[in-house]
mmCIF file of C-alpha atoms and ligand atoms in Angstrom:
data_model
loop_
_atom_site.group_PDB
_atom_site.id
_atom_site.type_symbol
_atom_site.label_atom_id
_atom_site.label_comp_id
_atom_site.label_asym_id
_atom_site.label_seq_id
_atom_site.Cartn_x
_atom_site.Cartn_y
_atom_site.Cartn_z
ATOM 1 C CA MET I 251 -126.218 -33.518 80.256
ATOM 2 C CA GLY I 252 -124.515 -30.246 81.676
ATOM 3 C CA SER I 253 -122.674 -32.216 84.359
ATOM 4 C CA THR I 254 -121.261 -34.489 81.312
ATOM 5 C CA ARG I 255 -119.960 -31.579 79.902
ATOM 6 C CA ILE I 256 -117.767 -29.989 82.505
ATOM 7 C CA ILE I 257 -116.652 -33.389 83.174
ATOM 8 C CA ASN I 258 -115.227 -33.425 79.747
ATOM 9 C CA LEU I 259 -114.523 -30.337 79.751
ATOM 10 C CA SER I 260 -111.517 -30.828 82.616
ATOM 11 C CA ASN I 261 -110.551 -33.953 80.755
ATOM 12 C CA THR I 262 -109.379 -31.196 78.583
ATOM 13 C CA PHE I 263 -107.593 -29.148 80.664
ATOM 14 C CA SER I 264 -105.469 -31.784 82.407
ATOM 15 C CA LYS I 265 -105.057 -33.140 78.535
ATOM 16 C CA LEU I 266 -103.731 -29.994 78.029
ATOM 17 C CA GLY I 267 -102.191 -29.656 81.506
ATOM 18 C CA LEU I 268 -104.159 -26.916 82.307
ATOM 19 C CA ASN I 269 -105.254 -27.827 85.894
ATOM 20 C CA SER I 270 -102.285 -26.250 87.437
ATOM 21 C CA LEU I 271 -103.422 -22.609 85.752
ATOM 22 C CA ARG I 272 -106.253 -22.901 87.963
ATOM 23 C CA ASN I 273 -105.279 -21.475 90.988
ATOM 24 C CA MET I 274 -101.744 -20.376 89.854
ATOM 25 C CA SER I 275 -100.053 -17.659 91.468
ATOM 26 C CA ILE I 276 -97.218 -16.951 89.327
ATOM 27 C CA ASP I 277 -93.923 -15.884 91.442
ATOM 28 C CA ILE I 278 -92.154 -13.283 90.252
ATOM 29 C CA GLY I 279 -89.821 -12.363 93.096
ATOM 30 C CA GLY I 280 -86.836 -13.474 90.961
ATOM 31 C CA MET I 281 -87.072 -10.522 87.724
ATOM 32 C CA ARG I 282 -84.478 -8.060 88.666
ATOM 33 C CA ILE I 283 -81.786 -6.455 86.285
ATOM 34 C CA LYS I 284 -78.901 -5.169 86.823
ATOM 35 C CA TYR I 285 -78.670 -1.179 87.440
ATOM 36 C CA LYS I 286 -76.351 1.282 87.136
ATOM 37 C CA ASP I 287 -72.951 0.846 88.398
ATOM 38 C CA LYS I 288 -71.067 2.691 91.243
ATOM 39 C CA ASP I 289 -69.300 4.552 90.143
ATOM 40 C CA ASP I 290 -72.437 6.025 88.230
ATOM 41 C CA THR I 291 -74.319 7.400 91.406
ATOM 42 C CA PHE I 292 -76.155 10.307 91.141
ATOM 43 C CA LEU I 293 -74.836 12.977 93.967
ATOM 44 C CA GLU I 294 -75.836 16.549 95.033
ATOM 45 C CA SER I 295 -73.059 17.550 92.316
ATOM 46 C CA HIS I 296 -74.106 16.058 89.854
ATOM 47 C CA LEU I 297 -77.461 18.164 89.938
ATOM 48 C CA VAL I 298 -77.546 20.620 86.955
ATOM 49 C CA SER I 299 -80.137 23.028 88.712
ATOM 50 C CA LYS I 300 -80.940 23.665 92.292
ATOM 51 C CA GLU I 301 -84.902 23.843 91.396
ATOM 52 C CA PRO I 302 -86.608 20.892 89.766
ATOM 53 C CA PHE I 303 -87.779 21.747 86.491
ATOM 54 C CA GLY I 304 -83.987 22.755 85.074
ATOM 55 C CA GLN I 305 -83.213 19.089 86.628
ATOM 56 C CA PHE I 306 -86.111 17.899 84.307
ATOM 57 C CA LYS I 307 -84.584 19.330 81.315
ATOM 58 C CA ALA I 308 -81.556 18.047 81.898
ATOM 59 C CA TRP I 309 -83.132 14.608 82.375
ATOM 60 C CA PHE I 310 -85.549 14.576 80.104
ATOM 61 C CA ASP I 311 -83.186 15.514 77.638
ATOM 62 C CA GLU I 312 -81.136 12.728 77.290
ATOM 63 C CA ALA I 313 -83.952 10.310 77.691
ATOM 64 C CA CYS I 314 -85.011 11.958 74.675
ATOM 65 C CA THR I 315 -81.680 11.146 72.584
ATOM 66 C CA LYS I 316 -82.624 7.198 73.356
ATOM 67 C CA LYS I 317 -83.317 5.058 70.470
ATOM 68 C CA GLU I 318 -84.929 2.622 73.179
ATOM 69 C CA ILE I 319 -87.072 5.089 74.937
ATOM 70 C CA LEU I 320 -89.661 5.145 72.509
ATOM 71 C CA GLU I 321 -91.827 7.385 74.315
ATOM 72 C CA PRO I 322 -90.391 9.449 76.752
ATOM 73 C CA ASN I 323 -92.746 12.392 77.490
ATOM 74 C CA ALA I 324 -95.561 9.030 78.655
ATOM 75 C CA MET I 325 -96.452 9.464 82.317
ATOM 76 C CA CYS I 326 -98.668 7.849 84.679
ATOM 77 C CA LEU I 327 -101.221 9.762 85.862
ATOM 78 C CA ALA I 328 -102.119 8.610 89.602
ATOM 79 C CA THR I 329 -106.068 10.729 90.532
ATOM 80 C CA VAL I 330 -108.047 9.822 93.493
ATOM 81 C CA SER I 331 -111.874 9.347 93.491
ATOM 82 C CA LYS I 332 -114.523 11.139 96.194
ATOM 83 C CA GLU I 333 -114.790 7.785 97.704
ATOM 84 C CA GLY I 334 -110.927 8.299 98.241
ATOM 85 C CA PHE I 335 -110.086 5.578 95.942
ATOM 86 C CA PRO I 336 -107.191 6.052 93.322
ATOM 87 C CA SER I 337 -106.576 4.772 90.021
ATOM 88 C CA ALA I 338 -103.504 5.814 87.549
ATOM 89 C CA ARG I 339 -103.111 5.345 83.516
ATOM 90 C CA PHE I 340 -100.657 6.884 81.464
ATOM 91 C CA VAL I 341 -101.157 10.213 79.787
ATOM 92 C CA LEU I 342 -98.425 11.972 77.285
ATOM 93 C CA CYS I 343 -96.894 15.241 78.556
ATOM 94 C CA LYS I 344 -97.130 17.489 76.069
ATOM 95 C CA GLY I 345 -95.246 20.313 77.894
ATOM 96 C CA TYR I 346 -93.308 21.533 80.674
ATOM 97 C CA GLY I 347 -91.716 24.759 82.466
ATOM 98 C CA LYS I 348 -91.267 26.515 85.771
ATOM 99 C CA ASP I 349 -95.280 26.852 85.627
ATOM 100 C CA GLY I 350 -95.776 22.300 85.794
ATOM 101 C CA PHE I 351 -96.265 20.033 83.474
ATOM 102 C CA LYS I 352 -98.868 19.695 80.436
ATOM 103 C CA PHE I 353 -101.362 17.290 79.522
ATOM 104 C CA PHE I 354 -104.297 16.691 77.316
ATOM 105 C CA THR I 355 -107.281 14.403 77.779
ATOM 106 C CA ASN I 356 -111.714 14.377 77.149
ATOM 107 C CA TYR I 357 -113.062 16.767 80.151
ATOM 108 C CA GLY I 358 -115.829 14.232 80.601
ATOM 109 C CA SER I 359 -113.296 11.562 81.344
ATOM 110 C CA ARG I 360 -112.596 9.445 84.910
ATOM 111 C CA LYS I 361 -110.173 11.330 85.487
ATOM 112 C CA ALA I 362 -110.828 14.472 84.898
ATOM 113 C CA ASN I 363 -114.160 14.544 87.318
ATOM 114 C CA GLU I 364 -112.357 12.889 89.398
ATOM 115 C CA MET I 365 -109.410 16.060 89.784
ATOM 116 C CA ASN I 366 -112.881 18.428 89.392
ATOM 117 C CA ASN I 367 -113.906 16.936 92.271
ATOM 118 C CA ASN I 368 -109.790 17.127 93.975
ATOM 119 C CA PRO I 369 -107.516 18.505 92.338
ATOM 120 C CA ASN I 370 -104.503 16.558 94.170
ATOM 121 C CA VAL I 371 -102.530 14.561 91.465
ATOM 122 C CA ALA I 372 -99.245 12.309 90.957
ATOM 123 C CA ALA I 373 -97.780 11.988 87.764
ATOM 124 C CA THR I 374 -94.587 9.536 87.222
ATOM 125 C CA PHE I 375 -92.078 8.961 84.434
ATOM 126 C CA TYR I 376 -90.137 5.993 84.114
ATOM 127 C CA TRP I 377 -87.123 5.232 81.641
ATOM 128 C CA GLU I 378 -86.192 2.206 82.143
ATOM 129 C CA PHE I 379 -83.590 2.627 79.608
ATOM 130 C CA LEU I 380 -81.670 4.686 81.819
ATOM 131 C CA ASN I 381 -83.011 3.082 85.544
ATOM 132 C CA ARG I 382 -84.301 6.783 86.038
ATOM 133 C CA SER I 383 -87.994 7.918 86.748
ATOM 134 C CA VAL I 384 -89.073 11.267 88.486
ATOM 135 C CA ARG I 385 -92.270 11.157 90.436
ATOM 136 C CA ILE I 386 -94.774 14.508 90.985
ATOM 137 C CA GLU I 387 -96.775 15.489 93.714
ATOM 138 C CA GLY I 388 -99.534 18.865 93.181
ATOM 139 C CA SER I 389 -103.020 19.994 92.176
ATOM 140 C CA VAL I 390 -104.226 20.539 88.513
ATOM 141 C CA GLU I 391 -105.481 23.289 86.920
ATOM 142 C CA LYS I 392 -107.594 23.675 83.518
ATOM 143 C CA LEU I 393 -105.612 25.412 80.642
ATOM 144 C CA ASP I 394 -106.854 28.482 78.898
ATOM 145 C CA GLU I 395 -109.362 27.536 76.013
ATOM 146 C CA GLU I 396 -107.000 28.942 73.663
ATOM 147 C CA GLU I 397 -103.955 26.993 74.168
ATOM 148 C CA SER I 398 -106.068 23.857 73.818
ATOM 149 C CA THR I 399 -107.378 25.048 70.647
ATOM 150 C CA ARG I 400 -103.940 25.662 69.630
ATOM 151 C CA TYR I 401 -102.437 21.984 70.528
ATOM 152 C CA PHE I 402 -105.709 20.313 69.640
ATOM 153 C CA HIS I 403 -105.199 22.370 66.249
ATOM 154 C CA SER I 404 -101.675 21.426 66.072
ATOM 155 C CA ARG I 405 -102.954 17.266 66.297
ATOM 156 C CA PRO I 406 -102.691 15.148 62.863
ATOM 157 C CA VAL I 407 -106.061 15.490 61.889
ATOM 158 C CA PRO I 408 -107.196 11.632 62.711
ATOM 159 C CA SER I 409 -106.352 12.073 65.777
ATOM 160 C CA GLN I 410 -108.594 15.389 66.099
ATOM 161 C CA ILE I 411 -111.635 13.138 64.697
ATOM 162 C CA ALA I 412 -110.396 10.713 67.556
ATOM 163 C CA ALA I 413 -110.675 12.787 70.464
ATOM 164 C CA CYS I 414 -114.535 14.175 68.656
ATOM 165 C CA THR I 415 -115.714 10.251 67.959
ATOM 166 C CA SER I 416 -114.784 9.045 71.667
ATOM 167 C CA PHE I 417 -116.489 9.989 75.197
ATOM 168 C CA GLN I 418 -113.821 8.938 77.104
ATOM 169 C CA SER I 419 -114.175 6.122 79.960
ATOM 170 C CA THR I 420 -118.121 6.005 78.937
ATOM 171 C CA PRO I 421 -119.175 2.119 78.029
ATOM 172 C CA ILE I 422 -119.648 1.726 74.711
ATOM 173 C CA GLU I 423 -121.690 -1.561 73.006
ATOM 174 C CA SER I 424 -119.098 -2.159 70.640
ATOM 175 C CA ARG I 425 -116.294 -1.191 68.561
ATOM 176 C CA ASP I 426 -118.596 -0.823 65.769
ATOM 177 C CA VAL I 427 -120.120 2.388 67.526
ATOM 178 C CA LEU I 428 -116.868 4.196 67.211
ATOM 179 C CA VAL I 429 -115.947 3.481 64.200
ATOM 180 C CA ALA I 430 -119.047 4.581 62.824
ATOM 181 C CA ARG I 431 -119.142 8.049 64.757
ATOM 182 C CA GLU I 432 -115.778 8.268 62.935
ATOM 183 C CA ALA I 433 -116.700 7.602 59.552
ATOM 184 C CA VAL I 434 -119.095 9.962 59.476
ATOM 185 C CA LEU I 435 -117.066 12.503 60.869
ATOM 186 C CA GLU I 436 -114.247 12.029 58.528
ATOM 187 C CA GLN I 437 -116.521 12.854 55.619
ATOM 188 C CA GLU I 438 -117.163 16.015 56.964
ATOM 189 C CA TYR I 439 -114.094 17.073 57.896
ATOM 190 C CA MET I 440 -111.536 14.701 55.861
ATOM 191 C CA ILE I 441 -110.929 17.588 52.823
ATOM 192 C CA PRO I 442 -108.368 20.172 52.413
ATOM 193 C CA GLU I 443 -109.285 23.660 54.425
ATOM 194 C CA LYS I 444 -111.870 22.400 56.611
ATOM 195 C CA GLU I 445 -111.253 22.667 60.373
ATOM 196 C CA VAL I 446 -112.185 20.232 62.680
ATOM 197 C CA PRO I 447 -113.406 22.495 64.957
ATOM 198 C CA LYS I 448 -112.365 21.657 69.064
ATOM 199 C CA PRO I 449 -115.231 20.082 71.291
ATOM 200 C CA SER I 450 -115.774 21.848 74.212
ATOM 201 C CA PHE I 451 -115.573 18.497 76.018
ATOM 202 C CA TRP I 452 -111.711 18.253 75.512
ATOM 203 C CA GLY I 453 -108.718 20.458 76.499
ATOM 204 C CA GLY I 454 -105.491 20.466 78.346
ATOM 205 C CA TYR I 455 -104.528 20.331 82.099
ATOM 206 C CA ILE I 456 -101.758 20.931 83.845
ATOM 207 C CA ILE I 457 -99.486 19.828 86.799
ATOM 208 C CA ARG I 458 -98.677 22.354 89.285
ATOM 209 C CA PRO I 459 -96.038 20.716 91.670
ATOM 210 C CA ARG I 460 -95.324 20.946 94.965
ATOM 211 C CA ALA I 461 -92.664 17.619 95.232
ATOM 212 C CA VAL I 462 -90.803 16.387 92.152
ATOM 213 C CA GLU I 463 -88.173 13.470 92.947
ATOM 214 C CA PHE I 464 -85.456 12.222 91.027
ATOM 215 C CA TRP I 465 -84.754 8.814 91.802
ATOM 216 C CA GLN I 466 -82.245 6.707 89.642
ATOM 217 C CA GLY I 467 -81.585 3.057 89.935
ATOM 218 C CA GLN I 468 -78.573 1.648 91.357
ATOM 219 C CA ARG I 469 -77.116 -1.901 90.319
ATOM 220 C CA ASP I 470 -76.854 -2.475 94.677
ATOM 221 C CA ARG I 471 -79.809 -1.205 95.156
ATOM 222 C CA LEU I 472 -78.685 2.057 97.071
ATOM 223 C CA HIS I 473 -80.752 3.825 94.721
ATOM 224 C CA ASP I 474 -80.367 8.090 94.889
ATOM 225 C CA ARG I 475 -83.893 9.743 95.577
ATOM 226 C CA ILE I 476 -82.835 13.543 95.290
ATOM 227 C CA LYS I 477 -86.479 15.414 96.388
ATOM 228 C CA PHE I 478 -87.701 18.897 95.872
ATOM 229 C CA ARG I 479 -89.848 20.361 97.391
ATOM 230 C CA LYS I 480 -91.968 23.374 98.571
ATOM 231 C CA PRO I 481 -90.996 24.285 102.285
ATOM 232 C CA LYS I 482 -93.239 24.439 105.378
ATOM 233 C CA ASP I 483 -94.139 27.125 107.112
ATOM 234 C CA GLY I 484 -91.402 28.301 108.947
ATOM 235 C CA GLU I 485 -88.866 25.413 107.592
ATOM 236 C CA VAL I 486 -85.514 26.720 106.627
ATOM 237 C CA PRO I 487 -82.427 24.296 105.690
ATOM 238 C CA ASP I 488 -80.227 23.097 107.810
ATOM 239 C CA GLY I 489 -77.527 22.444 104.698
ATOM 240 C CA LYS I 490 -77.184 18.518 105.707
ATOM 241 C CA LEU I 491 -80.883 17.130 106.250
ATOM 242 C CA LEU I 492 -82.288 19.710 104.002
ATOM 243 C CA HIS I 493 -80.452 21.908 101.452
ATOM 244 C CA GLN I 494 -81.371 25.716 100.050
ATOM 245 C CA GLY I 495 -82.339 25.154 96.448
ATOM 246 C CA GLU I 496 -83.740 28.089 94.149
ATOM 247 C CA ASP I 497 -87.049 30.105 93.333
ATOM 248 C CA GLY I 498 -88.330 28.985 96.618
ATOM 249 C CA TRP I 499 -87.340 25.061 96.640
ATOM 250 C CA VAL I 500 -85.666 23.173 98.932
ATOM 251 C CA TYR I 501 -84.167 19.841 98.567
ATOM 252 C CA GLU I 502 -83.306 16.566 100.539
ATOM 253 C CA ARG I 503 -81.740 13.366 100.269
ATOM 254 C CA LEU I 504 -84.139 10.516 100.773
ATOM 255 C CA SER I 505 -83.204 6.390 101.706
ATOM 256 C CA PRO I 506 -83.675 4.477 99.358
HETATM 257 C C1 LIG S 129 -98.706 5.507 76.711
HETATM 258 C C2 LIG S 129 -100.063 6.154 77.020
HETATM 259 C C3 LIG S 129 -100.672 7.271 76.326
HETATM 260 C C4 LIG S 129 -101.661 7.942 76.614
HETATM 261 N N1 LIG S 129 -101.618 9.369 76.252
HETATM 262 C C5 LIG S 129 -102.680 9.624 76.764
HETATM 263 C C6 LIG S 129 -103.170 11.093 76.488
HETATM 264 O O1 LIG S 129 -102.686 11.785 76.349
HETATM 265 N N2 LIG S 129 -104.250 11.450 77.112
HETATM 266 C C7 LIG S 129 -105.353 10.494 77.631
HETATM 267 O O2 LIG S 129 -106.914 11.441 77.111
HETATM 268 N N3 LIG S 129 -105.142 9.479 77.473
HETATM 269 C C8 LIG S 129 -103.991 8.953 77.186
HETATM 270 N N4 LIG S 129 -103.848 7.176 77.092
HETATM 271 C C9 LIG S 129 -105.023 6.475 77.206
HETATM 272 C C10 LIG S 129 -105.382 6.674 79.174
HETATM 273 O O3 LIG S 129 -104.212 6.147 79.932
HETATM 274 C C11 LIG S 129 -106.402 6.015 79.791
HETATM 275 O O4 LIG S 129 -107.051 5.365 78.731
HETATM 276 C C12 LIG S 129 -107.534 7.139 78.972
HETATM 277 O O5 LIG S 129 -107.180 8.474 79.364
HETATM 278 C C13 LIG S 129 -109.041 7.012 80.071
HETATM 279 O O6 LIG S 129 -108.885 6.645 81.424
HETATM 280 P P1 LIG S 129 -109.536 7.587 82.408
HETATM 281 O O7 LIG S 129 -110.554 6.465 82.151
HETATM 282 O O8 LIG S 129 -108.802 7.350 83.855
HETATM 283 O O9 LIG S 129 -110.416 9.242 82.401
HETATM 284 C C14 LIG S 129 -102.581 6.967 77.437
HETATM 285 C C15 LIG S 129 -102.394 5.828 77.538
HETATM 286 C C16 LIG S 129 -100.842 4.961 76.981
HETATM 287 C C17 LIG S 129 -101.006 3.653 77.423
#
């Protein structure tokens, strides 16, 4: 009986032409788009700042003016497990400045547990429309409760409730469980003048960067990469491969 079923199923597959799907490896090697023209290169003389935050601001502000870029503040954040396995996910950058890049999350989440154990992280912005990416390496620190609470209450109330509802990264039986939790909190807090208390398991982090690389894609694939980093002990810029920046940063051009 069972084997008849299998034969029937495989007949159905072959009728639908789905047999080929079984062991299929899809070749997307030919996928490529045109990047910038040769006269649109990113040279050292184009740096608007000799430290990474000013340069980031210039690129980020430009990304924000492009309607094609829906979430210019989305960044892919990579953390590492105790066993040394990396994992990456997107978060929204909610502030940046000379002190670093800020984001908010659940302090009980997988990423938070990993950062607790190893504060070294990497984060990458990608603005496809501009053929630009910014790549950050650094270590995280938790923001203080006051700043996290201030930001929490600046969010729309449904988002505040959602943050309270989810024990992020933990397995859950069904979506219904979440919806039921949300409904209880909505009844309690969707009332004018009533404030949703920030849960202690939710808050922000700041990435304090050690290196920030600016990448601009070029049509001829000779992409531009200019990397700011903190100098190694005793390292002196030679003005050729390594240049003196500002605020304790040096910068160098990397091969694409
Ligand atoms: C564009 C985008 C933005 C996101 N922003 C955040 C965020 O700011 N904070 C957050 O905790 N999760 C955010 N998420 C969800 C995370 O990618 C991820 O699913 C969640 O944080 C759990 O990750 P973890 O299990 O590795 O801790 C975002 C997802 C996307 C696609």
